[in-house]
PDB file of C-alpha atoms in Angstrom:
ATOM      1  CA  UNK P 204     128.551 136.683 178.354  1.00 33.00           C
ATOM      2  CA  UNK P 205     131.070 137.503 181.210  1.00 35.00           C
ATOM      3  CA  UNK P 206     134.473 136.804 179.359  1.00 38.00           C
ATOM      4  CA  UNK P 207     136.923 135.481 181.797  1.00 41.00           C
ATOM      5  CA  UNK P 208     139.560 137.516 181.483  1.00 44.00           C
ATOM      6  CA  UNK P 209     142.673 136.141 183.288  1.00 43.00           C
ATOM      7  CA  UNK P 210     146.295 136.076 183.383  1.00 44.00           C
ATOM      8  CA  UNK P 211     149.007 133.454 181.989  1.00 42.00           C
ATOM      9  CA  UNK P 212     149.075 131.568 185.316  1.00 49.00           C
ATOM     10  CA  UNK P 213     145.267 131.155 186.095  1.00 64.00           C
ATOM     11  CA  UNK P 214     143.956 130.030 182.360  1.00 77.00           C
ATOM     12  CA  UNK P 215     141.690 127.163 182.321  1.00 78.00           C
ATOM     13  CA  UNK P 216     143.916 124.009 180.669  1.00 80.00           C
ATOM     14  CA  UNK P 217     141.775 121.550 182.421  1.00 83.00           C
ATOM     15  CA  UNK P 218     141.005 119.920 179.271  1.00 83.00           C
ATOM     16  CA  UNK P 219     144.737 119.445 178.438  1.00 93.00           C
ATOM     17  CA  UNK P 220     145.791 118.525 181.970  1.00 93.00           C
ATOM     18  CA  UNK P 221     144.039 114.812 181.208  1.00 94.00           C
ATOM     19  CA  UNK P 222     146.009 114.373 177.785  1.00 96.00           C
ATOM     20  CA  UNK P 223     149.403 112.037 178.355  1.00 98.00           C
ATOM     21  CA  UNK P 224     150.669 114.369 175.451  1.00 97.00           C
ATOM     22  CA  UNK P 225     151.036 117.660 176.790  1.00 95.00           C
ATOM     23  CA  UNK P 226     151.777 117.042 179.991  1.00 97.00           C
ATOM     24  CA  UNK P 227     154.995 114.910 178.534  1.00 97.00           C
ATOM     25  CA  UNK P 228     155.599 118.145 176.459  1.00 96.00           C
ATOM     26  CA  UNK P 229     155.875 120.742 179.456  1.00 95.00           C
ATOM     27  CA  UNK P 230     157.573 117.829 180.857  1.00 97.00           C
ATOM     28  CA  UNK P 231     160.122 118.198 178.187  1.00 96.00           C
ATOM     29  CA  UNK P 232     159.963 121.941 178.059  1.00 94.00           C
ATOM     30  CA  UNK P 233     160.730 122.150 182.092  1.00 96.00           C
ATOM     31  CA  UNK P 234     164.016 119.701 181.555  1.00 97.00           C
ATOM     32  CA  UNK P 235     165.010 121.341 178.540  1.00 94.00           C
ATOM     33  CA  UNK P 236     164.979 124.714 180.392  1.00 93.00           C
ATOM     34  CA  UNK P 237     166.501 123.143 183.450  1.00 95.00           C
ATOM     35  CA  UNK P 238     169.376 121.885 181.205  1.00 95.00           C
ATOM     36  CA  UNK P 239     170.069 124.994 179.805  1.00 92.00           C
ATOM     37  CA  UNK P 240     170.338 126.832 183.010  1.00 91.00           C
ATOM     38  CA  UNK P 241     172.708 123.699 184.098  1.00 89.00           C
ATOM     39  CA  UNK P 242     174.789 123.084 181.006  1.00 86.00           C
ATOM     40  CA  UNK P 243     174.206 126.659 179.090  1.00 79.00           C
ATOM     41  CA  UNK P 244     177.570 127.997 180.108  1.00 79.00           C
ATOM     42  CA  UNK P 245     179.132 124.725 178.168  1.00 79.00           C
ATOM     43  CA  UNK P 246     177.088 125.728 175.259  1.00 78.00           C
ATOM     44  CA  UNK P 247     175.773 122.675 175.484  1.00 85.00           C
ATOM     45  CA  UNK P 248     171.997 121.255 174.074  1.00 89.00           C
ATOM     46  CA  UNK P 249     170.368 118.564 175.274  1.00 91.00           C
ATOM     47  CA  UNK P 250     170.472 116.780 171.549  1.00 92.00           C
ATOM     48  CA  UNK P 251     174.487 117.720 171.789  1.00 93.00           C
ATOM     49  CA  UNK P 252     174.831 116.218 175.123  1.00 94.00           C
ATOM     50  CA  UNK P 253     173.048 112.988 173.848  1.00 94.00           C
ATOM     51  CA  UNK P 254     174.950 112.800 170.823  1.00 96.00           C
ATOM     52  CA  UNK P 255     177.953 112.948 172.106  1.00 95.00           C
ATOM     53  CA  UNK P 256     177.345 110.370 174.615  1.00 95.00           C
ATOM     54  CA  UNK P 257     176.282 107.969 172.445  1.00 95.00           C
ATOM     55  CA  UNK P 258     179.246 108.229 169.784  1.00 96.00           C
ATOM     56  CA  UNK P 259     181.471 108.220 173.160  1.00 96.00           C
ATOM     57  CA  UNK P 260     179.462 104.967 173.778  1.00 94.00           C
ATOM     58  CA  UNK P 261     179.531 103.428 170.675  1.00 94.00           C
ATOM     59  CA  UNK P 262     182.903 103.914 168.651  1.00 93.00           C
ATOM     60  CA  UNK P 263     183.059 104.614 164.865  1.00 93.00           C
ATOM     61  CA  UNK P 264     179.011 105.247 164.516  1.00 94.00           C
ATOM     62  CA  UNK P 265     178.272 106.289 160.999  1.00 91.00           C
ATOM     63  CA  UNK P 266     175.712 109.664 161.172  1.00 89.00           C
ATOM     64  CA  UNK P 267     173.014 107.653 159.800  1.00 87.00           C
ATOM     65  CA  UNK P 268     172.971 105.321 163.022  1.00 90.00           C
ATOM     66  CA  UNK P 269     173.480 107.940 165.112  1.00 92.00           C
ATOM     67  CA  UNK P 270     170.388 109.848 163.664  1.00 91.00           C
ATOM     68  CA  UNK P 271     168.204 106.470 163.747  1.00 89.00           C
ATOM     69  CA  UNK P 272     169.567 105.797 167.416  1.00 90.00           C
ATOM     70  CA  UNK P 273     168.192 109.661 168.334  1.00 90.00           C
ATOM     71  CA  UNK P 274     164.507 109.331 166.439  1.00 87.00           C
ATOM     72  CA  UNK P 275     166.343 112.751 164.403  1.00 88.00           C
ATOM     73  CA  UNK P 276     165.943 113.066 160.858  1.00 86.00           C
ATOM     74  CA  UNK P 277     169.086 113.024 159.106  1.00 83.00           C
ATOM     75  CA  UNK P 278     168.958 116.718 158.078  1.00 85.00           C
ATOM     76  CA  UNK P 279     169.236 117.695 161.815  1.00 87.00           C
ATOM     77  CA  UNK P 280     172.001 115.158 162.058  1.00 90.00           C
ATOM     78  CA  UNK P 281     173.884 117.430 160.024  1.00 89.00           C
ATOM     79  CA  UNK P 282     173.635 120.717 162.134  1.00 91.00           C
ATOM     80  CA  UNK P 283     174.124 118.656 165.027  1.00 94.00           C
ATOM     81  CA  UNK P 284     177.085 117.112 164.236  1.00 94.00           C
ATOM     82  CA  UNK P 285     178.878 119.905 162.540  1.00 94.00           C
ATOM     83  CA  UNK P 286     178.714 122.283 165.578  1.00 94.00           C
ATOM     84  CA  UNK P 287     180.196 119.212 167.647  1.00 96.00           C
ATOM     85  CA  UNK P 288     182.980 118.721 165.450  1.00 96.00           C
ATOM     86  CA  UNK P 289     183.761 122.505 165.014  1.00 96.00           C
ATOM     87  CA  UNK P 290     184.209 122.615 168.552  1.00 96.00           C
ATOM     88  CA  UNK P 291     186.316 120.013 168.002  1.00 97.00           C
ATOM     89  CA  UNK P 292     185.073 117.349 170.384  1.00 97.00           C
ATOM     90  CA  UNK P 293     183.810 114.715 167.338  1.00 97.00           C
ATOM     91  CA  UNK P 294     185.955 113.688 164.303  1.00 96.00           C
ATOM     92  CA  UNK P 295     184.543 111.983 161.055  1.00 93.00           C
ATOM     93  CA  UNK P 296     186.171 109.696 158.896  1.00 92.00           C
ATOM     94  CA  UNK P 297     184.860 107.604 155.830  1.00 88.00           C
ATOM     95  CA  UNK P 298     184.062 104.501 156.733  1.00 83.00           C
ATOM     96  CA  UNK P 299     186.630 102.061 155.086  1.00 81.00           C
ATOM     97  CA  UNK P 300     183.444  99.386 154.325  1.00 79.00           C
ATOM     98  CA  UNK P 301     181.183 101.915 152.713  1.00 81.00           C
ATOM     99  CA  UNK P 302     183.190 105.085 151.134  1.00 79.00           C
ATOM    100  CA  UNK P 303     179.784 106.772 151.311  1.00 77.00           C
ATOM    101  CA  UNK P 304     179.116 106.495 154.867  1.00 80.00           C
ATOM    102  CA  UNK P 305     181.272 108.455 157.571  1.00 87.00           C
ATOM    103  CA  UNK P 306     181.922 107.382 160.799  1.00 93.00           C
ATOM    104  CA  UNK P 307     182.205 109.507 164.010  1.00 96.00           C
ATOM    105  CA  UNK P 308     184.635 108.932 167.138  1.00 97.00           C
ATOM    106  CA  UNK P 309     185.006 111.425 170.107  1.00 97.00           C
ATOM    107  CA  UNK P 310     188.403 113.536 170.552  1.00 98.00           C
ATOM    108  CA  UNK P 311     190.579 113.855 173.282  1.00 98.00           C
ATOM    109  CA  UNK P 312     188.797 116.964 174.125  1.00 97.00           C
ATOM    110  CA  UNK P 313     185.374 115.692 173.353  1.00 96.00           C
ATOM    111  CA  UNK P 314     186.394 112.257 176.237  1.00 96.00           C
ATOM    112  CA  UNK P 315     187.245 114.947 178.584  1.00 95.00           C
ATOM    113  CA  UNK P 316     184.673 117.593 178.334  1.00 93.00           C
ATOM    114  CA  UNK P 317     182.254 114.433 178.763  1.00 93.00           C
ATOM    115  CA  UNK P 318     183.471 113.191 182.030  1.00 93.00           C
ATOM    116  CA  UNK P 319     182.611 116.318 183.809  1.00 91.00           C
ATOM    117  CA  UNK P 320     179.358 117.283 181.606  1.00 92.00           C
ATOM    118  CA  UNK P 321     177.856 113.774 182.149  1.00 92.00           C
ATOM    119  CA  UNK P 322     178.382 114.567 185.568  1.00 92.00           C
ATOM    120  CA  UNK P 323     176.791 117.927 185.937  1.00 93.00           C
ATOM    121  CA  UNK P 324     174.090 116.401 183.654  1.00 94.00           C
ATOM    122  CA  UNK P 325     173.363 113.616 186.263  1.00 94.00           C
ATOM    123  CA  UNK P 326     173.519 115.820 188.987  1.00 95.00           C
ATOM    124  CA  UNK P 327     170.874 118.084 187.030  1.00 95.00           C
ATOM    125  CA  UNK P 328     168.861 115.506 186.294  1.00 96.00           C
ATOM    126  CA  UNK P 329     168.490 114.728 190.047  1.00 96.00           C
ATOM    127  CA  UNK P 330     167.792 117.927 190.975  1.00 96.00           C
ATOM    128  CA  UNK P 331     165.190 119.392 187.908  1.00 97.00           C
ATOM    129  CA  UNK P 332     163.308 116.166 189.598  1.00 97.00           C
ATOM    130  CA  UNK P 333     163.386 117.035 192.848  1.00 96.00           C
ATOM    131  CA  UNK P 334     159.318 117.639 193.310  1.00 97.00           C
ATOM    132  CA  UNK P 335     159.669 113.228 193.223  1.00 98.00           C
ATOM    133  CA  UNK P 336     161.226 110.757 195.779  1.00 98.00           C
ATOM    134  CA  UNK P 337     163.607 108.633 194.412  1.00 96.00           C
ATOM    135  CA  UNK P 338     161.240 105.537 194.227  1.00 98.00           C
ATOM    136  CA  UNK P 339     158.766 108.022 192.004  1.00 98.00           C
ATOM    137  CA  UNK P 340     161.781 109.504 189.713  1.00 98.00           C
ATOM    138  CA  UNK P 341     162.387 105.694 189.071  1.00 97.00           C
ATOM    139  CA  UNK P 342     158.765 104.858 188.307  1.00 98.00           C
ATOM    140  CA  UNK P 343     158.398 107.648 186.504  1.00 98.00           C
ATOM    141  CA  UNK P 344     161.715 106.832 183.966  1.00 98.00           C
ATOM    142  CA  UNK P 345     160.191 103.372 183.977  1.00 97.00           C
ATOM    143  CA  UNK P 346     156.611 104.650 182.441  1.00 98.00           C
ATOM    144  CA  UNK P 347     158.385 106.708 180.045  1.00 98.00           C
ATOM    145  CA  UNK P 348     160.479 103.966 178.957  1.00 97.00           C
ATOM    146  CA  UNK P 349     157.504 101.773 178.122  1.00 97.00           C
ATOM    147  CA  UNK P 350     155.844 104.711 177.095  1.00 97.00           C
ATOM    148  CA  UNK P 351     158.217 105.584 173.946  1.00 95.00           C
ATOM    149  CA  UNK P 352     159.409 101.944 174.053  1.00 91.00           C
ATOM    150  CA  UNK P 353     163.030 102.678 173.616  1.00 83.00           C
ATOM    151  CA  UNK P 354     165.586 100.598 175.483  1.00 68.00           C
TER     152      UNK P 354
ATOM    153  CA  UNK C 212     190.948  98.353 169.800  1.00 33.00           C
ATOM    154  CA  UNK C 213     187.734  96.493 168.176  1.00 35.00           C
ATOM    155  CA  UNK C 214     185.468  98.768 167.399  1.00 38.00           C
ATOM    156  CA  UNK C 215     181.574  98.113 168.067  1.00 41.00           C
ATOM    157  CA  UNK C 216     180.160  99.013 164.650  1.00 43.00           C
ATOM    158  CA  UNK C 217     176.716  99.126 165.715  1.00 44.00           C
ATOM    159  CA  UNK C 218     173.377  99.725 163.527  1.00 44.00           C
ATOM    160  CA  UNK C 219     170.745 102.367 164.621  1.00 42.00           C
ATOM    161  CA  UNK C 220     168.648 100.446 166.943  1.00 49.00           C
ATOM    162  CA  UNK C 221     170.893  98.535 168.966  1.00 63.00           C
ATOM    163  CA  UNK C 222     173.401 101.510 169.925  1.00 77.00           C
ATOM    164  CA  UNK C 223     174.505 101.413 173.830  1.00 78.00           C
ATOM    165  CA  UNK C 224     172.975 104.063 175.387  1.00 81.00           C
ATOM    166  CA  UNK C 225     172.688 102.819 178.663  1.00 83.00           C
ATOM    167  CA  UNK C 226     174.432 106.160 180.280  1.00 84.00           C
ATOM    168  CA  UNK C 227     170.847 108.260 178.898  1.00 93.00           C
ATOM    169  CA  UNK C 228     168.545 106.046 179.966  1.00 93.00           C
ATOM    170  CA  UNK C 229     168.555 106.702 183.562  1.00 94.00           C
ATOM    171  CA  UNK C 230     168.165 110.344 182.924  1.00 96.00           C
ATOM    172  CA  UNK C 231     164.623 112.165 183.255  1.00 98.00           C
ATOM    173  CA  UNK C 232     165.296 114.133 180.524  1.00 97.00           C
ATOM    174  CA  UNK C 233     166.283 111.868 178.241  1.00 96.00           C
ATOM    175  CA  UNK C 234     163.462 109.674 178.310  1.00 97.00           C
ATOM    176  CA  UNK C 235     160.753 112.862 178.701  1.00 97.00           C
ATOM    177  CA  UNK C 236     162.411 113.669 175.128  1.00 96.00           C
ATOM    178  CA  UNK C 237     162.007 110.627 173.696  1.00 95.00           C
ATOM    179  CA  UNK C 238     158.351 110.809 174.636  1.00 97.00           C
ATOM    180  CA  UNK C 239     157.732 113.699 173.574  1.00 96.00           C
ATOM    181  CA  UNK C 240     159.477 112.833 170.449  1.00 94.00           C
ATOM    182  CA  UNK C 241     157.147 109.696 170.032  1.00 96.00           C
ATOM    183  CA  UNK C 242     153.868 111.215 171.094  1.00 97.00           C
ATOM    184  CA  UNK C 243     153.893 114.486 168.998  1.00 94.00           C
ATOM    185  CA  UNK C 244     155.102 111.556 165.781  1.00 93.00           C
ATOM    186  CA  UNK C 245     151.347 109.837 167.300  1.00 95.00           C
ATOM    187  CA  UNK C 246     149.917 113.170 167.503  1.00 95.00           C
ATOM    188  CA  UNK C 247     150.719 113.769 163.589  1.00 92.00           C
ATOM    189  CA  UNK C 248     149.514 110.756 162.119  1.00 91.00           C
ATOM    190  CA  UNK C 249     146.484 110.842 164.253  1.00 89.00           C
ATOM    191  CA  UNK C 250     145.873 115.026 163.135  1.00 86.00           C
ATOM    192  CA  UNK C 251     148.218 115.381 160.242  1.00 79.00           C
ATOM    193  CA  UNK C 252     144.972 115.157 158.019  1.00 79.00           C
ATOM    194  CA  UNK C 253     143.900 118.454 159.989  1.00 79.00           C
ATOM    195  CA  UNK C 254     147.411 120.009 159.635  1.00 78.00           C
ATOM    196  CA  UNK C 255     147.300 120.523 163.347  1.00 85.00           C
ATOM    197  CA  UNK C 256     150.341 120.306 165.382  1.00 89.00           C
ATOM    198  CA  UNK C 257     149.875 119.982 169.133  1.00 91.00           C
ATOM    199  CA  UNK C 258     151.143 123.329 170.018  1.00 92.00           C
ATOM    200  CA  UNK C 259     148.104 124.553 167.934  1.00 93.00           C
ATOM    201  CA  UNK C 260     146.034 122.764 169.270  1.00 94.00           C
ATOM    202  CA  UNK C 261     146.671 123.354 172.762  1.00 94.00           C
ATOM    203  CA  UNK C 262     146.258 126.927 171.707  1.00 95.00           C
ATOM    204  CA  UNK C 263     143.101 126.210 170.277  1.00 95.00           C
ATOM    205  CA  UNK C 264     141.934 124.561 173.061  1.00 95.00           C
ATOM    206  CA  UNK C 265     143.249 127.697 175.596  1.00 95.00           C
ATOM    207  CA  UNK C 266     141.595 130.396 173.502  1.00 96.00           C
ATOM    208  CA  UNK C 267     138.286 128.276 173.308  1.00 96.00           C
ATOM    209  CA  UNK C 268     137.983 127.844 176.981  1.00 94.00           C
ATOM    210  CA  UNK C 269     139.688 131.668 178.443  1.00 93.00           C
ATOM    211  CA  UNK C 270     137.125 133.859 175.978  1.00 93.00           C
ATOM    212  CA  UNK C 271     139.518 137.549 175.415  1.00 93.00           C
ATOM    213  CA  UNK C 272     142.812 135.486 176.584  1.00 94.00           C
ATOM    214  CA  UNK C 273     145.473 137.765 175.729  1.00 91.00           C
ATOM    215  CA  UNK C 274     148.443 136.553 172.935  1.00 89.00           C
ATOM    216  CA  UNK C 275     151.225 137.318 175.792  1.00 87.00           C
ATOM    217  CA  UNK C 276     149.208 135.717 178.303  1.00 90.00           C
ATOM    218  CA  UNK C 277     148.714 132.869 176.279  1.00 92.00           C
ATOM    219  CA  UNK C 278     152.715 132.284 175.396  1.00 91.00           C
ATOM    220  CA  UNK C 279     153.188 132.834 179.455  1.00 89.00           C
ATOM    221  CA  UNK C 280     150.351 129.804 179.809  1.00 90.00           C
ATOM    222  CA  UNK C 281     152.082 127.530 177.419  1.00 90.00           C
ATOM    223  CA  UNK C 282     155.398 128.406 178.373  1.00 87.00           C
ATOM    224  CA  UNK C 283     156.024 129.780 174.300  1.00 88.00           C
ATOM    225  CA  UNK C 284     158.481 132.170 174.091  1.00 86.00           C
ATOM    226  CA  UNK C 285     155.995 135.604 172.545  1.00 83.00           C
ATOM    227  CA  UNK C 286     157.991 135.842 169.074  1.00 85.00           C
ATOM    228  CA  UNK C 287     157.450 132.081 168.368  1.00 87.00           C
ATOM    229  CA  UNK C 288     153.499 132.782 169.275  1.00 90.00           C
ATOM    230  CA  UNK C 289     153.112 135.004 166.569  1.00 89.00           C
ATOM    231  CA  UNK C 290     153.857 132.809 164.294  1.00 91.00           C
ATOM    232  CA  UNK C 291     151.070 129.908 165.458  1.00 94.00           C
ATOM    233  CA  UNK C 292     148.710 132.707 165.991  1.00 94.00           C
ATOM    234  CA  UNK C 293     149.049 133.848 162.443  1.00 94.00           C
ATOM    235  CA  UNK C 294     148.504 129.888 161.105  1.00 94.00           C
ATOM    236  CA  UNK C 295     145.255 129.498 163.494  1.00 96.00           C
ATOM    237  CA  UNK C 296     144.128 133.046 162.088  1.00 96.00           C
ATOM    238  CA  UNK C 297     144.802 132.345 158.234  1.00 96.00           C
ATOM    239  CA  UNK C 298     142.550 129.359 158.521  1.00 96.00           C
ATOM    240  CA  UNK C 299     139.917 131.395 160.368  1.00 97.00           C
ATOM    241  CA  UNK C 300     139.771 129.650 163.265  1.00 97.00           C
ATOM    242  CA  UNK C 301     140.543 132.385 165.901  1.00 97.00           C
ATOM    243  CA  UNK C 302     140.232 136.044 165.792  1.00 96.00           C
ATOM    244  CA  UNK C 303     141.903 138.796 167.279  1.00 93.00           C
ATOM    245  CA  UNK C 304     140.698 141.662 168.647  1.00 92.00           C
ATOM    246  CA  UNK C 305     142.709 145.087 170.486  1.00 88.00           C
ATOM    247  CA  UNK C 306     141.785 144.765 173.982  1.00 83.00           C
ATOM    248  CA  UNK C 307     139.450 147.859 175.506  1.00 81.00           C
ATOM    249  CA  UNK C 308     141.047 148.188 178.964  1.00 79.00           C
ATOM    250  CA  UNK C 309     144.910 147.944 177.131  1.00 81.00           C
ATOM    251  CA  UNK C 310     145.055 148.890 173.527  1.00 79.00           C
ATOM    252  CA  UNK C 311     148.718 147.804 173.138  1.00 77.00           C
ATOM    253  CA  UNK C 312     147.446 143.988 173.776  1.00 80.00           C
ATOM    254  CA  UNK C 313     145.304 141.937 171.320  1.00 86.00           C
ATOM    255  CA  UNK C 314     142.783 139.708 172.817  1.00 93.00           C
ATOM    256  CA  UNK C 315     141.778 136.527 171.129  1.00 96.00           C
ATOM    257  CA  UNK C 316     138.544 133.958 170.615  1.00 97.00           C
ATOM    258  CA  UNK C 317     137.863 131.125 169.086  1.00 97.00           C
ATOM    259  CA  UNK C 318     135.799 131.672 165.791  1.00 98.00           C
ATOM    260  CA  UNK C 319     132.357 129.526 165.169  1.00 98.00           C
ATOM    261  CA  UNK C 320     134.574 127.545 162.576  1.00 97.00           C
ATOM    262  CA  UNK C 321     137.411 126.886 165.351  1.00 96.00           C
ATOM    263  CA  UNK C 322     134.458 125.632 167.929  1.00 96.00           C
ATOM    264  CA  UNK C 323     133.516 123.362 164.782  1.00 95.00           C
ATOM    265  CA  UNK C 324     136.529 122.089 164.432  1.00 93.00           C
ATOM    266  CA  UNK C 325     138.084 121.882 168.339  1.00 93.00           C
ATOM    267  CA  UNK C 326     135.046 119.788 168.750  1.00 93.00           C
ATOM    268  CA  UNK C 327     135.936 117.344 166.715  1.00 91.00           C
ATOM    269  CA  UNK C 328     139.966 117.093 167.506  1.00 92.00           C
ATOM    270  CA  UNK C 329     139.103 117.786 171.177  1.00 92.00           C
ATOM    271  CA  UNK C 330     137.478 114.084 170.290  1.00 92.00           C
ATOM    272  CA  UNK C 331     140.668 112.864 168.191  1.00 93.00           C
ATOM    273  CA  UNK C 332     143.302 113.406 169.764  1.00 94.00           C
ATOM    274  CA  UNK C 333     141.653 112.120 173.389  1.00 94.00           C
ATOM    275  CA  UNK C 334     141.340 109.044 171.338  1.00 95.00           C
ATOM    276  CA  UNK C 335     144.844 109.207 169.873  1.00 95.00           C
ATOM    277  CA  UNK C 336     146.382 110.291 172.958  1.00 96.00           C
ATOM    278  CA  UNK C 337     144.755 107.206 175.012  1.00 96.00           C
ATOM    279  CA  UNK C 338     146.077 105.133 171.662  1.00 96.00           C
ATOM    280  CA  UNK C 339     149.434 106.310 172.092  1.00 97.00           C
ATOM    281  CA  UNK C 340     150.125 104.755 175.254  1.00 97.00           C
ATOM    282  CA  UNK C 341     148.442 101.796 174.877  1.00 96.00           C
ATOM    283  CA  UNK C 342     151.488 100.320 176.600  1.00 97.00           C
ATOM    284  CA  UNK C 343     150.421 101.726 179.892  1.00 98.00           C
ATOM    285  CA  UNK C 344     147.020 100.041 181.920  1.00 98.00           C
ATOM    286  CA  UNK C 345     144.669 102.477 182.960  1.00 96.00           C
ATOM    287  CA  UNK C 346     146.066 103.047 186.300  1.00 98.00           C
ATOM    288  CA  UNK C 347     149.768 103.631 185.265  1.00 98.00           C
ATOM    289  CA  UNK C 348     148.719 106.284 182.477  1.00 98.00           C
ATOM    290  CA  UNK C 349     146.902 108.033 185.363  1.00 97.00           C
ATOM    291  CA  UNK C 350     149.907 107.752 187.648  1.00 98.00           C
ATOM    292  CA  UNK C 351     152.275 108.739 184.489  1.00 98.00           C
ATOM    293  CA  UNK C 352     150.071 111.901 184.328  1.00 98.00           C
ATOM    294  CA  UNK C 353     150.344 112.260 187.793  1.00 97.00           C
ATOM    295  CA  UNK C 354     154.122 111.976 188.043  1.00 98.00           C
ATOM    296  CA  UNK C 355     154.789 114.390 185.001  1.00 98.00           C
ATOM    297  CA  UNK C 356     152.388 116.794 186.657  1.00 97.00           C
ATOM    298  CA  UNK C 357     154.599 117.049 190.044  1.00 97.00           C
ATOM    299  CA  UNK C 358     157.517 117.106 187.720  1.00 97.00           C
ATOM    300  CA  UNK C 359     156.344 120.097 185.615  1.00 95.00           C
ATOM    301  CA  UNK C 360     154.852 121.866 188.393  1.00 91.00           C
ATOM    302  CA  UNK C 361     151.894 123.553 186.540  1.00 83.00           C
ATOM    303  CA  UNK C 362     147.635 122.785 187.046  1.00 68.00           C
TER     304      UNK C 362
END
């Protein structure tokens, strides 16, 4: 048999190609990568980012809701939120309903690092997408959104 | 101030959802949770068996030029080489023209097998976004495609 010997670029993935699945996870490896190179010198991750938003958005979150609200599994959570309040940009306190719960609220410095990340992460967004028109990038967050049927 | 003390599901996160990445994420997020409880039985995770399905059709693929095709960093390769190997399902061998390199097939026991998830997880994947018509899973395909850049 002649084996087809052949480099990284050139393999044959024409079977995965047709598969919804992987082509949503190179999708997520390309913007993950493009985030890094974008946000990297905030030391910033895309679950950070995210996180942060959404306890910005959503005042006095306990970690549980957060966790739900992200599809993470409360273990991660953890990690998560700990580097974001060593850095000093989320604070916890218990939640005066339920002593066992905590809540989380941004920080000065968390609202302000925000502003300008959020922008820089928009303006990323725009341009890791660049290969579509606008009307696709909107179709395209539109599938997606009925896709994982979030939101 | 009164403070939105949300639960989980309904947190405002209206700033994410216009962002590509966000929403790639969350489907990846949702379709490798489809992938596992369509192939958890098999203890396959999808990048396995994207591997899989690489080695089976690129006979004497390299390892390297298999992490540069999925876009795996090489340490993190090693690792889901070693699981597909322990079960028998692929076999390395040092490569004649470059003995520093290891090339790799599919054994008769990984054919077996690939034929049968190469069945699955079409099924599954189709499954997963039953949300989508026919035409709008092709054009989702499409989109990620451009967006990714690769095939």
């Amino acid at each position: 048999m002649a084996a087809a010997r052949v480099s990284g670029k050139a393999l044959d993935h024409a079977v995965l190609c047709g598969l919804v699945g992987y082509n949503v996870r190179r999708a997520e490896l390309y913007m993950r990568q493009e985030f890094e190179r974008n946000l990297g010198a905030r030391r910033f991750r895309p679950g950070e980012f995210s996180a942060l938003v959404l306890i910005a958005a959503n005042p006095q979150v306990t970690q549980s809701g957060l966790a739900h609200a992200m599809g993470i599994r409360p273990p991660n959570m953890v990690g998560l939120i700990g580097r974001l309040e060593r850095r000093k940009l989320v604070r916890r306190a218990a939640d005066p309903r339920d002593r066992r719960n905590q809540t989380l609220d941004t920080t000065a410095k968390g609202e302000s690092l925000l502003r300008e990340a959020r922008r820089q992460v928009a303006a990323g967004d725009r341009r890791a997408a660049r290969a579509l028109s606008r009307d696709e990038r909107a179709q395209l967050i539109s599938l997606l959104r009925r896709l994982h049927g979030i939101g």
